[in-house]
Structure formats: C-alpha cells, structure tokens
Amino acid sequence: MTKKNRSRLGRPPTIKDPVRTICDAAASLIAEKGYDTTSLQDVANAVGVTKAGLYHYFPTKQALFETIVLDTLEELYRYASAAIAAETDHRAKLTSFMSAHAAYFSEHGERYRASFFGRSGDELANYTPQQVAARKAYTRLLEELLENGVRDNAFVVSDIPTFARGILGMLNWMARWYRADGPQTAPQIAESYAKTILAGLSKD
Amino acid sequence: MTKKNRSRLGRPPTIKDPVRTICDAAASLIAEKGYDTTSLQDVANAVGVTKAGLYHYFPTKQALFETIVLDTLEELYRYASAAIAAETDHRAKLTSFMSAHAAYFSEHGERYRASFFGRSGDELANYTPQQVAARKAYTRLLEELLENGVRDNAFVVSDIPTFARGILGMLNWMARWYRADGPQTAPQIAESYAKTILAGLSKD
C-alpha cells in the first residue's frame, strides 16, 4: 500500500455532523440488536463509511457506546431542567419533570433504549465515572424538586431517594412497553402518573 | 474414541435437580455478564459438568435462557397470586401484589435480573409464544385486581392497563438500583410505593 492510499483510507468521512450521525446509527442498531451483537462494522455499514473512517471518531465500540449513554443522560437532564425551570409551583414542577422525561424518550427512542436497555448484565458496573456523575445529577434534579416541595409543604414524601427511584422506574420502564401508535402520547401517560402520585403525596 | 468412552461423555450429569442447578448457574452468569457474552461452556464450567452433559438438558443457549425466563414469569405469578388470594380487601390485595413481586425479586435476584435485564436490544421481539402468554397472564393478574377494586369502589383508576404498567415499572426498575444491604427490604419499599399509590387512587 502506498502512503497516499493509506492516508485516503484513514481520512475523516465526509458526512455532516459525523459524531451525531454515527451515534444515531449506532443507537438504532444497539436498541434493536443489543450492544454485544452490534459491531463497529455494522455501524460503518449503516452510516456508509469505512471502518477506518469510523476510527477517526471512535477508537472502540466501548467509546462509541459511552458517548451515546453520556449524551442521553445529559440531554435528558437538559430537557427536564428546562421543564422544571418553566414552572413556579412545586406540584407543576413534578408533572413537568415527568412529562419532559417522557417527551425525551418519545423523541429519541432509539438513543434512550440503547442507553437504558442496550447493554445487558450488570450495566452500572460498566459505567464510567462521567456516566455515574451524569446519572447522579439527573436523579438529584428530581430529588431536589421533591425536597423543595416537602420544605414548602406542597406535598409529603417520607423517603425521597426511594420515591424518586420509583418515579424514574415508572418512566424508564415505558421504554419496554410504550408504542407510538397507542391512544396516548408518552407525555400524556407521564402526566397521568404524575396526577395519581401527586394525589397520593397530598396525604400523610 | 471407543463406543464406551463416547457414551460416558454423553451421559446425564450426576447432579441433584440438574435442570434447576443449571438454570441457577446460567442465571447468575447472565445477570452479571449478559446473555450474549455468556456461553454454554461458561455454564458447564460453573455447574462442573461437561458441555456434552449440559446438552442432555438444553440443546442450545437460547433454550436454556427461554426456560429461565418462563420459569421466572411463572414463579412470579405464583408468588403474586398466592399473596392476593390471602387478602380479602382490594386495597390490601394491591399492597400484597406489590410486596410479593418485590419478595420474589429479592429472593431470586439473579433469575430476575437475568430474565428482565439479561438480554439487551428488543427483548420482547425474542419472546416465544409461551413467554408472551406468561407475561400477559402476570399483567392480567394486576389488571384484574385493579378492575375488581374499581368495580367495588375501593379505588379510582381511569386507565387500568397504563396504570398497571406504571406499577410494574416501579417494581421492575428496582432490579437496577436496589441493594440488599440498604436500610429497607425490597418488600418494605414496595409497600411504601403501594401506600402512596393507594392514597393517590382514592381521589378522582
């Protein structure tokens, strides 16, 4: 192989917003087939670049997956924190948090499913420190919302961390059963959950 | 290889309750490493039999995993239906259902995690008709409990299938974060969720 050929093989692919395009294609494959059975070659084929081209952006499948998960956690945080900031009432903030989480999931279903259900086994054991921090920041957003509401007597929650995880469980599990062609949108379902929970939290 | 040797290699392993033992070992590996990265050889090593011995019981990894998932769904059904039958009050039945689900999960954590989080990607697309039926039967158990409670004015639920999935989501997601060394047992956490939900369902 001549030097010129080698440099052609290794040049960056000429696709628009390559990192996002590669991550989207990979998320779609991982959401469907799972992390372990998706190869970098599958991703390269889906994007229409060579594997060498892919290496410019992601040296390993692990690095690619880490980017997808981290982006998802950070985007989810931005969706939810913007939704909370738009409300003044504590109870409305909880409804908006849940609705925004569901909106993110319904708008970015493949990224979401790839991130939360793409890798089997003990998923959290594989988290990088950055991912752990992003996951924790998201959970804290909900916990602080609940803490502020309890402080101002907007509702009663006896064990905030446990309760926050229950709310996140209701929302995360939607990725397993929700179908976009059903009678309700994902945010509508989240709002119906919020309504019941808020009614339940009014009592001691 | 002589005929005698071949028949020795292929004889059933002399382990007690071999199907359960093999499934337990496989569930433990799948819960930790995931379905795709667990091999039948790994399972044979964990049980202490030859791969040929394993084949007496399970011709493929897929068949072994299907047995684990189906057993888990059926055992979960037995736990929950026994718990419901032991109560007469509709509200107590809902609490018992949730508590029994959490008890099953905490007593059979590896089977549970292997079944619900062991296989990545579009898990339901891989379900056999028997698994689909078992999953549906379990969901119906909860839906019927809610239908009976609504009929007898024990509580108000506007969309029972959606609400049932929310409850199952809270419970299933516990497998992602619950640690046995925490301050509360899994059934105690489930009961705290039930208390809030029941308070919420009292209102229209």
CSV table of C-alpha atoms in Angstrom, one decimal:
chain,number,residue,atom,x,y,z
A,1,MET,CA,0.0,0.0,0.0
A,2,THR,CA,1.4,3.4,-0.9
A,3,LYS,CA,1.5,6.2,1.6
A,4,LYS,CA,-1.1,8.1,-0.4
A,5,ASN,CA,-3.6,5.2,-0.3
A,6,ARG,CA,-3.2,4.7,3.4
A,7,SER,CA,-3.9,8.4,4.0
A,8,ARG,CA,-7.1,8.2,1.8
A,9,LEU,CA,-8.3,5.2,3.7
A,10,GLY,CA,-7.8,6.9,7.0
A,11,ARG,CA,-9.3,10.3,6.2
A,12,PRO,CA,-12.3,11.5,8.1
A,13,PRO,CA,-15.6,10.6,6.4
A,14,THR,CA,-17.3,13.5,4.6
A,15,ILE,CA,-20.6,13.3,6.4
A,16,LYS,CA,-22.5,16.1,8.0
A,17,ASP,CA,-22.2,16.3,11.8
A,18,PRO,CA,-20.4,13.0,11.8
A,19,VAL,CA,-20.3,12.3,15.6
A,20,ARG,CA,-24.1,12.7,15.9
A,21,THR,CA,-24.7,10.7,12.7
A,22,ILE,CA,-22.6,7.9,13.8
A,23,CYS,CA,-24.1,7.9,17.3
A,24,ASP,CA,-27.6,7.9,15.9
A,25,ALA,CA,-26.9,4.9,13.6
A,26,ALA,CA,-25.2,3.0,16.4
A,27,ALA,CA,-28.0,3.7,18.9
A,28,SER,CA,-30.5,2.4,16.4
A,29,LEU,CA,-28.6,-0.9,16.0
A,30,ILE,CA,-27.9,-1.2,19.7
A,31,ALA,CA,-31.6,-0.5,20.6
A,32,GLU,CA,-32.6,-3.3,18.2
A,33,LYS,CA,-29.9,-6.0,18.5
A,34,GLY,CA,-28.1,-5.1,21.7
A,35,TYR,CA,-24.6,-3.9,22.4
A,36,ASP,CA,-22.8,-7.2,22.3
A,37,THR,CA,-24.1,-8.3,18.9
A,38,THR,CA,-23.6,-4.9,17.2
A,39,SER,CA,-20.1,-4.5,15.7
A,40,LEU,CA,-18.3,-1.3,14.5
A,41,GLN,CA,-18.5,-2.8,11.0
A,42,ASP,CA,-22.3,-2.8,11.3
A,43,VAL,CA,-22.2,0.8,12.3
A,44,ALA,CA,-19.9,1.8,9.5
A,45,ASN,CA,-22.2,0.0,7.0
A,46,ALA,CA,-25.2,1.8,8.4
A,47,VAL,CA,-23.5,5.2,8.1
A,48,GLY,CA,-22.0,4.4,4.7
A,49,VAL,CA,-18.3,4.9,5.7
A,50,THR,CA,-15.4,2.6,6.1
A,51,LYS,CA,-14.4,1.2,9.4
A,52,ALA,CA,-11.2,3.2,9.1
A,53,GLY,CA,-13.3,6.3,8.7
A,54,LEU,CA,-15.2,5.5,11.9
A,55,TYR,CA,-12.0,5.1,13.8
A,56,HIS,CA,-11.4,8.9,13.4
A,57,TYR,CA,-14.2,9.5,15.8
A,58,PHE,CA,-14.4,6.4,18.0
A,59,PRO,CA,-11.4,4.1,18.6
A,60,THR,CA,-13.6,1.4,20.0
A,61,LYS,CA,-17.2,0.2,20.3
A,62,GLN,CA,-17.0,0.9,24.0
A,63,ALA,CA,-16.0,4.5,23.4
A,64,LEU,CA,-18.9,4.9,21.0
A,65,PHE,CA,-21.4,3.5,23.4
A,66,GLU,CA,-20.1,5.6,26.2
A,67,THR,CA,-20.7,8.7,24.2
A,68,ILE,CA,-24.3,7.6,23.4
A,69,VAL,CA,-25.1,6.9,27.1
A,70,LEU,CA,-23.4,10.1,28.3
A,71,ASP,CA,-25.2,12.3,25.7
A,72,THR,CA,-28.5,10.7,26.5
A,73,LEU,CA,-28.1,11.3,30.3
A,74,GLU,CA,-27.0,14.9,29.6
A,75,GLU,CA,-29.8,15.6,27.1
A,76,LEU,CA,-32.4,14.1,29.5
A,77,TYR,CA,-31.1,16.5,32.2
A,78,ARG,CA,-31.4,19.5,29.9
A,79,TYR,CA,-35.0,18.5,28.9
A,80,ALA,CA,-36.1,18.0,32.5
A,81,SER,CA,-34.3,21.0,34.0
A,82,ALA,CA,-35.7,23.4,31.4
A,83,ALA,CA,-39.2,22.0,32.0
A,84,ILE,CA,-38.8,22.4,35.8
A,85,ALA,CA,-37.5,26.0,35.4
A,86,ALA,CA,-40.5,26.9,33.4
A,87,GLU,CA,-42.9,26.3,36.3
A,88,THR,CA,-43.1,28.0,39.7
A,89,ASP,CA,-45.5,25.7,41.5
A,90,HIS,CA,-43.8,22.6,43.1
A,91,ARG,CA,-46.6,20.3,42.0
A,92,ALA,CA,-46.5,21.6,38.5
A,93,LYS,CA,-42.7,21.1,38.5
A,94,LEU,CA,-43.1,17.4,39.3
A,95,THR,CA,-45.6,16.9,36.5
A,96,SER,CA,-43.3,18.8,34.1
A,97,PHE,CA,-40.3,16.7,35.1
A,98,MET,CA,-42.2,13.5,34.3
A,99,SER,CA,-43.7,14.8,31.1
A,100,ALA,CA,-40.3,16.1,29.9
A,101,HIS,CA,-38.7,12.7,30.6
A,102,ALA,CA,-41.4,11.0,28.6
A,103,ALA,CA,-41.0,13.6,25.8
A,104,TYR,CA,-37.3,12.9,25.6
A,105,PHE,CA,-37.9,9.2,25.4
A,106,SER,CA,-40.6,9.5,22.7
A,107,GLU,CA,-38.5,11.9,20.6
A,108,HIS,CA,-35.2,10.0,21.0
A,109,GLY,CA,-36.5,6.4,21.5
A,110,GLU,CA,-33.5,4.6,20.0
A,111,ARG,CA,-30.9,6.6,21.9
A,112,TYR,CA,-33.0,6.1,25.0
A,113,ARG,CA,-33.5,2.3,24.6
A,114,ALA,CA,-29.8,1.9,23.6
A,115,SER,CA,-28.7,3.7,26.7
A,116,PHE,CA,-31.0,2.1,29.2
A,117,PHE,CA,-31.6,-1.4,27.8
A,118,GLY,CA,-28.8,-1.7,25.2
A,119,ARG,CA,-26.3,-3.4,27.3
A,120,SER,CA,-27.3,-6.5,29.3
A,121,GLY,CA,-25.9,-7.8,32.5
A,122,ASP,CA,-24.8,-5.5,35.3
A,123,GLU,CA,-25.0,-2.3,33.4
A,124,LEU,CA,-24.0,0.0,36.2
A,125,ALA,CA,-20.8,-1.9,36.8
A,126,ASN,CA,-19.7,-0.8,33.3
A,127,TYR,CA,-20.4,2.9,33.9
A,128,THR,CA,-17.5,5.4,33.6
A,129,PRO,CA,-17.1,8.0,36.3
A,130,GLN,CA,-18.6,10.6,34.0
A,131,GLN,CA,-21.7,8.4,33.4
A,132,VAL,CA,-22.0,7.8,37.1
A,133,ALA,CA,-21.9,11.6,37.6
A,134,ALA,CA,-24.4,12.3,34.9
A,135,ARG,CA,-26.8,9.6,36.2
A,136,LYS,CA,-26.5,11.0,39.7
A,137,ALA,CA,-27.1,14.6,38.5
A,138,TYR,CA,-30.3,13.6,36.9
A,139,THR,CA,-31.5,11.7,40.0
A,140,ARG,CA,-30.6,14.7,42.1
A,141,LEU,CA,-32.6,17.0,39.9
A,142,LEU,CA,-35.7,15.0,40.8
A,143,GLU,CA,-34.7,14.6,44.5
A,144,GLU,CA,-34.2,18.4,44.9
A,145,LEU,CA,-37.5,19.1,43.3
A,146,LEU,CA,-39.1,16.7,45.9
A,147,GLU,CA,-37.0,18.2,48.7
A,148,ASN,CA,-38.1,21.8,47.8
A,149,GLY,CA,-41.8,20.7,47.6
A,150,VAL,CA,-41.6,19.0,51.0
A,151,ARG,CA,-39.9,22.0,52.6
A,152,ASP,CA,-42.7,24.3,51.3
A,153,ASN,CA,-45.4,21.8,52.3
A,154,ALA,CA,-46.5,21.3,48.7
A,155,PHE,CA,-46.5,17.6,49.3
A,156,VAL,CA,-45.4,14.9,51.8
A,157,VAL,CA,-42.7,12.4,50.9
A,158,SER,CA,-41.2,10.2,53.7
A,159,ASP,CA,-38.2,8.7,51.8
A,160,ILE,CA,-37.2,11.0,48.9
A,161,PRO,CA,-34.4,8.9,47.3
A,162,THR,CA,-36.5,5.7,47.3
A,163,PHE,CA,-39.5,7.6,46.0
A,164,ALA,CA,-37.5,9.3,43.3
A,165,ARG,CA,-36.3,5.9,42.0
A,166,GLY,CA,-39.9,4.7,41.9
A,167,ILE,CA,-40.9,7.6,39.7
A,168,LEU,CA,-37.9,7.0,37.4
A,169,GLY,CA,-38.8,3.4,37.3
A,170,MET,CA,-42.3,4.1,36.0
A,171,LEU,CA,-40.8,6.3,33.3
A,172,ASN,CA,-37.9,4.2,32.3
A,173,TRP,CA,-40.0,1.0,32.0
A,174,MET,CA,-42.2,2.8,29.5
A,175,ALA,CA,-39.4,2.1,27.0
A,176,ARG,CA,-40.2,-1.6,27.3
A,177,TRP,CA,-43.9,-1.4,26.5
A,178,TYR,CA,-44.8,2.1,25.0
A,179,ARG,CA,-45.8,2.1,21.4
A,180,ALA,CA,-46.1,5.4,19.5
A,181,ASP,CA,-49.3,4.2,17.7
A,182,GLY,CA,-51.2,3.8,21.0
A,183,PRO,CA,-54.1,6.1,22.1
A,184,GLN,CA,-51.9,8.3,24.4
A,185,THR,CA,-48.6,10.1,23.8
A,186,ALA,CA,-45.7,9.3,26.2
A,187,PRO,CA,-46.0,12.8,27.9
A,188,GLN,CA,-49.8,12.2,28.4
A,189,ILE,CA,-49.1,8.9,30.1
A,190,ALA,CA,-46.4,10.5,32.3
A,191,GLU,CA,-48.9,13.3,33.3
A,192,SER,CA,-51.5,10.6,34.3
A,193,TYR,CA,-48.9,9.0,36.5
A,194,ALA,CA,-48.0,12.4,38.0
A,195,LYS,CA,-51.6,13.1,38.7
A,196,THR,CA,-52.0,9.9,40.8
A,197,ILE,CA,-48.7,10.4,42.5
A,198,LEU,CA,-49.4,14.0,43.4
A,199,ALA,CA,-52.8,12.9,44.8
A,200,GLY,CA,-51.1,10.2,46.8
A,201,LEU,CA,-48.4,12.6,48.1
A,202,SER,CA,-51.0,15.1,49.4
A,203,LYS,CA,-51.8,12.7,52.3
A,204,ASP,CA,-49.5,11.8,55.2
B,1,MET,CA,-12.7,-42.8,20.7
B,2,THR,CA,-14.4,-46.1,21.7
B,3,LYS,CA,-18.1,-46.5,21.9
B,4,LYS,CA,-17.9,-46.8,25.7
B,5,ASN,CA,-16.0,-43.6,26.0
B,6,ARG,CA,-18.5,-41.7,23.8
B,7,SER,CA,-21.4,-43.0,25.9
B,8,ARG,CA,-19.6,-41.9,29.1
B,9,LEU,CA,-19.1,-38.4,27.7
B,10,GLY,CA,-22.8,-38.1,26.7
B,11,ARG,CA,-24.4,-39.5,29.9
B,12,PRO,CA,-26.5,-37.2,32.0
B,13,PRO,CA,-24.5,-35.4,34.7
B,14,THR,CA,-25.0,-36.8,38.2
B,15,ILE,CA,-26.1,-33.6,39.9
B,16,LYS,CA,-29.1,-33.1,42.1
B,17,ASP,CA,-32.1,-31.4,40.4
B,18,PRO,CA,-30.0,-30.8,37.3
B,19,VAL,CA,-32.4,-28.5,35.4
B,20,ARG,CA,-32.7,-26.1,38.4
B,21,THR,CA,-29.0,-26.2,39.1
B,22,ILE,CA,-28.1,-25.5,35.5
B,23,CYS,CA,-30.7,-22.7,35.3
B,24,ASP,CA,-29.4,-21.1,38.6
B,25,ALA,CA,-25.8,-21.1,37.4
B,26,ALA,CA,-26.8,-19.7,34.0
B,27,ALA,CA,-29.0,-17.0,35.5
B,28,SER,CA,-26.1,-15.9,37.7
B,29,LEU,CA,-23.8,-15.6,34.8
B,30,ILE,CA,-26.4,-13.9,32.6
B,31,ALA,CA,-27.3,-11.4,35.3
B,32,GLU,CA,-23.7,-10.4,35.6
B,33,LYS,CA,-22.3,-10.6,32.1
B,34,GLY,CA,-25.4,-10.6,29.9
B,35,TYR,CA,-26.9,-13.3,27.6
B,36,ASP,CA,-24.7,-12.6,24.5
B,37,THR,CA,-21.4,-12.9,26.4
B,38,THR,CA,-22.3,-16.0,28.4
B,39,SER,CA,-21.5,-19.3,26.6
B,40,LEU,CA,-22.8,-22.8,27.3
B,41,GLN,CA,-19.2,-23.6,28.1
B,42,ASP,CA,-19.2,-21.0,30.9
B,43,VAL,CA,-22.4,-22.5,32.3
B,44,ALA,CA,-20.9,-26.1,32.1
B,45,ASN,CA,-17.8,-24.8,33.9
B,46,ALA,CA,-19.9,-23.2,36.6
B,47,VAL,CA,-22.0,-26.3,37.2
B,48,GLY,CA,-19.0,-28.6,37.0
B,49,VAL,CA,-20.2,-30.8,34.1
B,50,THR,CA,-19.1,-31.3,30.5
B,51,LYS,CA,-20.7,-29.4,27.7
B,52,ALA,CA,-22.0,-32.7,26.5
B,53,GLY,CA,-23.6,-33.3,29.8
B,54,LEU,CA,-25.3,-29.9,29.6
B,55,TYR,CA,-26.7,-30.9,26.1
B,56,HIS,CA,-28.8,-33.6,27.8
B,57,TYR,CA,-30.9,-30.8,29.3
B,58,PHE,CA,-30.6,-27.9,26.9
B,59,PRO,CA,-29.7,-28.2,23.3
B,60,THR,CA,-28.9,-24.5,22.9
B,61,LYS,CA,-28.2,-21.4,25.0
B,62,GLN,CA,-31.5,-20.0,23.6
B,63,ALA,CA,-33.4,-23.0,25.0
B,64,LEU,CA,-31.7,-22.6,28.4
B,65,PHE,CA,-32.5,-18.9,28.5
B,66,GLU,CA,-36.1,-19.4,27.5
B,67,THR,CA,-36.5,-21.9,30.4
B,68,ILE,CA,-35.1,-19.3,32.9
B,69,VAL,CA,-37.4,-16.5,31.6
B,70,LEU,CA,-40.5,-18.7,31.5
B,71,ASP,CA,-39.8,-20.2,35.0
B,72,THR,CA,-39.3,-16.6,36.4
B,73,LEU,CA,-42.6,-15.3,34.9
B,74,GLU,CA,-44.5,-18.4,36.2
B,75,GLU,CA,-42.9,-18.2,39.6
B,76,LEU,CA,-43.6,-14.5,39.9
B,77,TYR,CA,-47.2,-15.3,39.0
B,78,ARG,CA,-47.5,-17.9,41.7
B,79,TYR,CA,-45.9,-15.6,44.4
B,80,ALA,CA,-48.3,-12.8,43.5
B,81,SER,CA,-51.5,-14.8,43.0
B,82,ALA,CA,-50.9,-16.5,46.4
B,83,ALA,CA,-50.4,-13.1,48.1
B,84,ILE,CA,-53.6,-11.7,46.5
B,85,ALA,CA,-55.6,-14.8,47.5
B,86,ALA,CA,-54.6,-14.4,51.1
B,87,GLU,CA,-56.3,-11.0,51.3
B,88,THR,CA,-60.0,-10.0,51.1
B,89,ASP,CA,-59.7,-6.2,50.9
B,90,HIS,CA,-59.0,-4.8,47.4
B,91,ARG,CA,-56.5,-2.3,48.8
B,92,ALA,CA,-54.7,-4.9,50.8
B,93,LYS,CA,-54.6,-7.1,47.7
B,94,LEU,CA,-52.7,-4.3,45.7
B,95,THR,CA,-50.2,-3.9,48.5
B,96,SER,CA,-49.7,-7.7,48.7
B,97,PHE,CA,-49.3,-8.0,45.0
B,98,MET,CA,-46.5,-5.3,45.0
B,99,SER,CA,-44.9,-6.7,48.1
B,100,ALA,CA,-44.9,-10.3,46.7
B,101,HIS,CA,-43.3,-9.1,43.5
B,102,ALA,CA,-40.6,-7.4,45.5
B,103,ALA,CA,-40.2,-10.5,47.7
B,104,TYR,CA,-39.7,-12.7,44.6
B,105,PHE,CA,-37.2,-10.3,43.2
B,106,SER,CA,-35.2,-10.1,46.4
B,107,GLU,CA,-35.2,-13.9,46.9
B,108,HIS,CA,-34.4,-14.8,43.3
B,109,GLY,CA,-32.4,-11.7,42.3
B,110,GLU,CA,-30.2,-13.4,39.7
B,111,ARG,CA,-33.0,-15.2,37.9
B,112,TYR,CA,-35.0,-11.9,38.0
B,113,ARG,CA,-32.2,-9.8,36.6
B,114,ALA,CA,-31.3,-12.4,34.0
B,115,SER,CA,-34.9,-12.6,32.8
B,116,PHE,CA,-35.7,-8.8,32.8
B,117,PHE,CA,-32.3,-7.3,32.0
B,118,GLY,CA,-30.1,-10.2,30.8
B,119,ARG,CA,-30.8,-9.8,27.1
B,120,SER,CA,-30.2,-6.5,25.5
B,121,GLY,CA,-31.9,-5.0,22.5
B,122,ASP,CA,-35.6,-5.5,21.6
B,123,GLU,CA,-36.2,-8.2,24.2
B,124,LEU,CA,-39.9,-8.7,23.5
B,125,ALA,CA,-39.2,-9.4,19.9
B,126,ASN,CA,-37.3,-12.5,21.0
B,127,TYR,CA,-40.1,-13.8,23.3
B,128,THR,CA,-41.6,-17.2,22.5
B,129,PRO,CA,-45.4,-17.5,22.4
B,130,GLN,CA,-45.3,-19.3,25.8
B,131,GLN,CA,-43.3,-16.4,27.3
B,132,VAL,CA,-45.7,-13.8,25.8
B,133,ALA,CA,-48.6,-15.7,27.3
B,134,ALA,CA,-46.9,-15.9,30.8
B,135,ARG,CA,-46.0,-12.2,30.7
B,136,LYS,CA,-49.6,-11.4,29.7
B,137,ALA,CA,-51.0,-13.6,32.5
B,138,TYR,CA,-48.9,-11.8,35.0
B,139,THR,CA,-50.0,-8.4,33.8
B,140,ARG,CA,-53.7,-9.5,33.7
B,141,LEU,CA,-53.4,-10.6,37.4
B,142,LEU,CA,-52.7,-7.0,38.3
B,143,GLU,CA,-55.2,-5.6,35.9
B,144,GLU,CA,-58.0,-7.8,37.2
B,145,LEU,CA,-57.1,-6.8,40.8
B,146,LEU,CA,-57.5,-3.2,39.7
B,147,GLU,CA,-60.7,-3.9,37.8
B,148,ASN,CA,-62.2,-5.6,40.8
B,149,GLY,CA,-61.3,-2.7,43.1
B,150,VAL,CA,-62.7,-0.1,40.7
B,151,ARG,CA,-66.0,-2.2,40.4
B,152,ASP,CA,-66.4,-2.3,44.2
B,153,ASN,CA,-65.4,1.4,44.6
B,154,ALA,CA,-62.3,0.6,46.6
B,155,PHE,CA,-60.3,3.0,44.4
B,156,VAL,CA,-60.5,5.0,41.2
B,157,VAL,CA,-58.3,4.2,38.2
B,158,SER,CA,-59.1,5.8,34.8
B,159,ASP,CA,-56.8,3.8,32.5
B,160,ILE,CA,-56.1,0.4,34.1
B,161,PRO,CA,-53.7,-1.1,31.5
B,162,THR,CA,-51.5,2.0,31.5
B,163,PHE,CA,-51.6,2.3,35.3
B,164,ALA,CA,-50.7,-1.4,35.8
B,165,ARG,CA,-47.6,-0.9,33.6
B,166,GLY,CA,-46.6,2.0,35.7
B,167,ILE,CA,-46.8,-0.1,38.9
B,168,LEU,CA,-44.8,-2.9,37.2
B,169,GLY,CA,-42.2,-0.4,36.1
B,170,MET,CA,-41.6,0.9,39.6
B,171,LEU,CA,-41.1,-2.7,40.7
B,172,ASN,CA,-39.1,-3.9,37.8
B,173,TRP,CA,-36.7,-1.0,37.9
B,174,MET,CA,-35.8,-1.8,41.5
B,175,ALA,CA,-33.6,-4.6,40.0
B,176,ARG,CA,-31.4,-1.8,38.6
B,177,TRP,CA,-30.8,0.1,41.9
B,178,TYR,CA,-31.9,-2.0,44.9
B,179,ARG,CA,-29.1,-3.3,47.1
B,180,ALA,CA,-29.8,-5.9,49.8
B,181,ASP,CA,-27.6,-4.0,52.3
B,182,GLY,CA,-29.7,-0.9,52.2
B,183,PRO,CA,-31.9,0.3,55.1
B,184,GLN,CA,-35.1,-1.2,53.7
B,185,THR,CA,-36.0,-4.6,52.4
B,186,ALA,CA,-37.5,-4.8,48.9
B,187,PRO,CA,-41.0,-5.7,50.2
B,188,GLN,CA,-40.8,-2.7,52.5
B,189,ILE,CA,-40.0,-0.4,49.6
B,190,ALA,CA,-42.8,-1.9,47.5
B,191,GLU,CA,-45.2,-1.3,50.5
B,192,SER,CA,-44.2,2.3,50.7
B,193,TYR,CA,-44.9,2.7,46.9
B,194,ALA,CA,-48.3,1.0,47.4
B,195,LYS,CA,-49.2,3.4,50.2
B,196,THR,CA,-48.6,6.4,48.1
B,197,ILE,CA,-50.4,4.9,45.1
B,198,LEU,CA,-53.4,3.9,47.1
B,199,ALA,CA,-53.6,7.3,48.6
B,200,GLY,CA,-53.5,8.7,45.1
B,201,LEU,CA,-56.1,6.3,43.8
B,202,SER,CA,-58.6,7.4,46.5
B,203,LYS,CA,-59.2,10.6,44.6
B,204,ASP,CA,-60.9,11.1,41.3
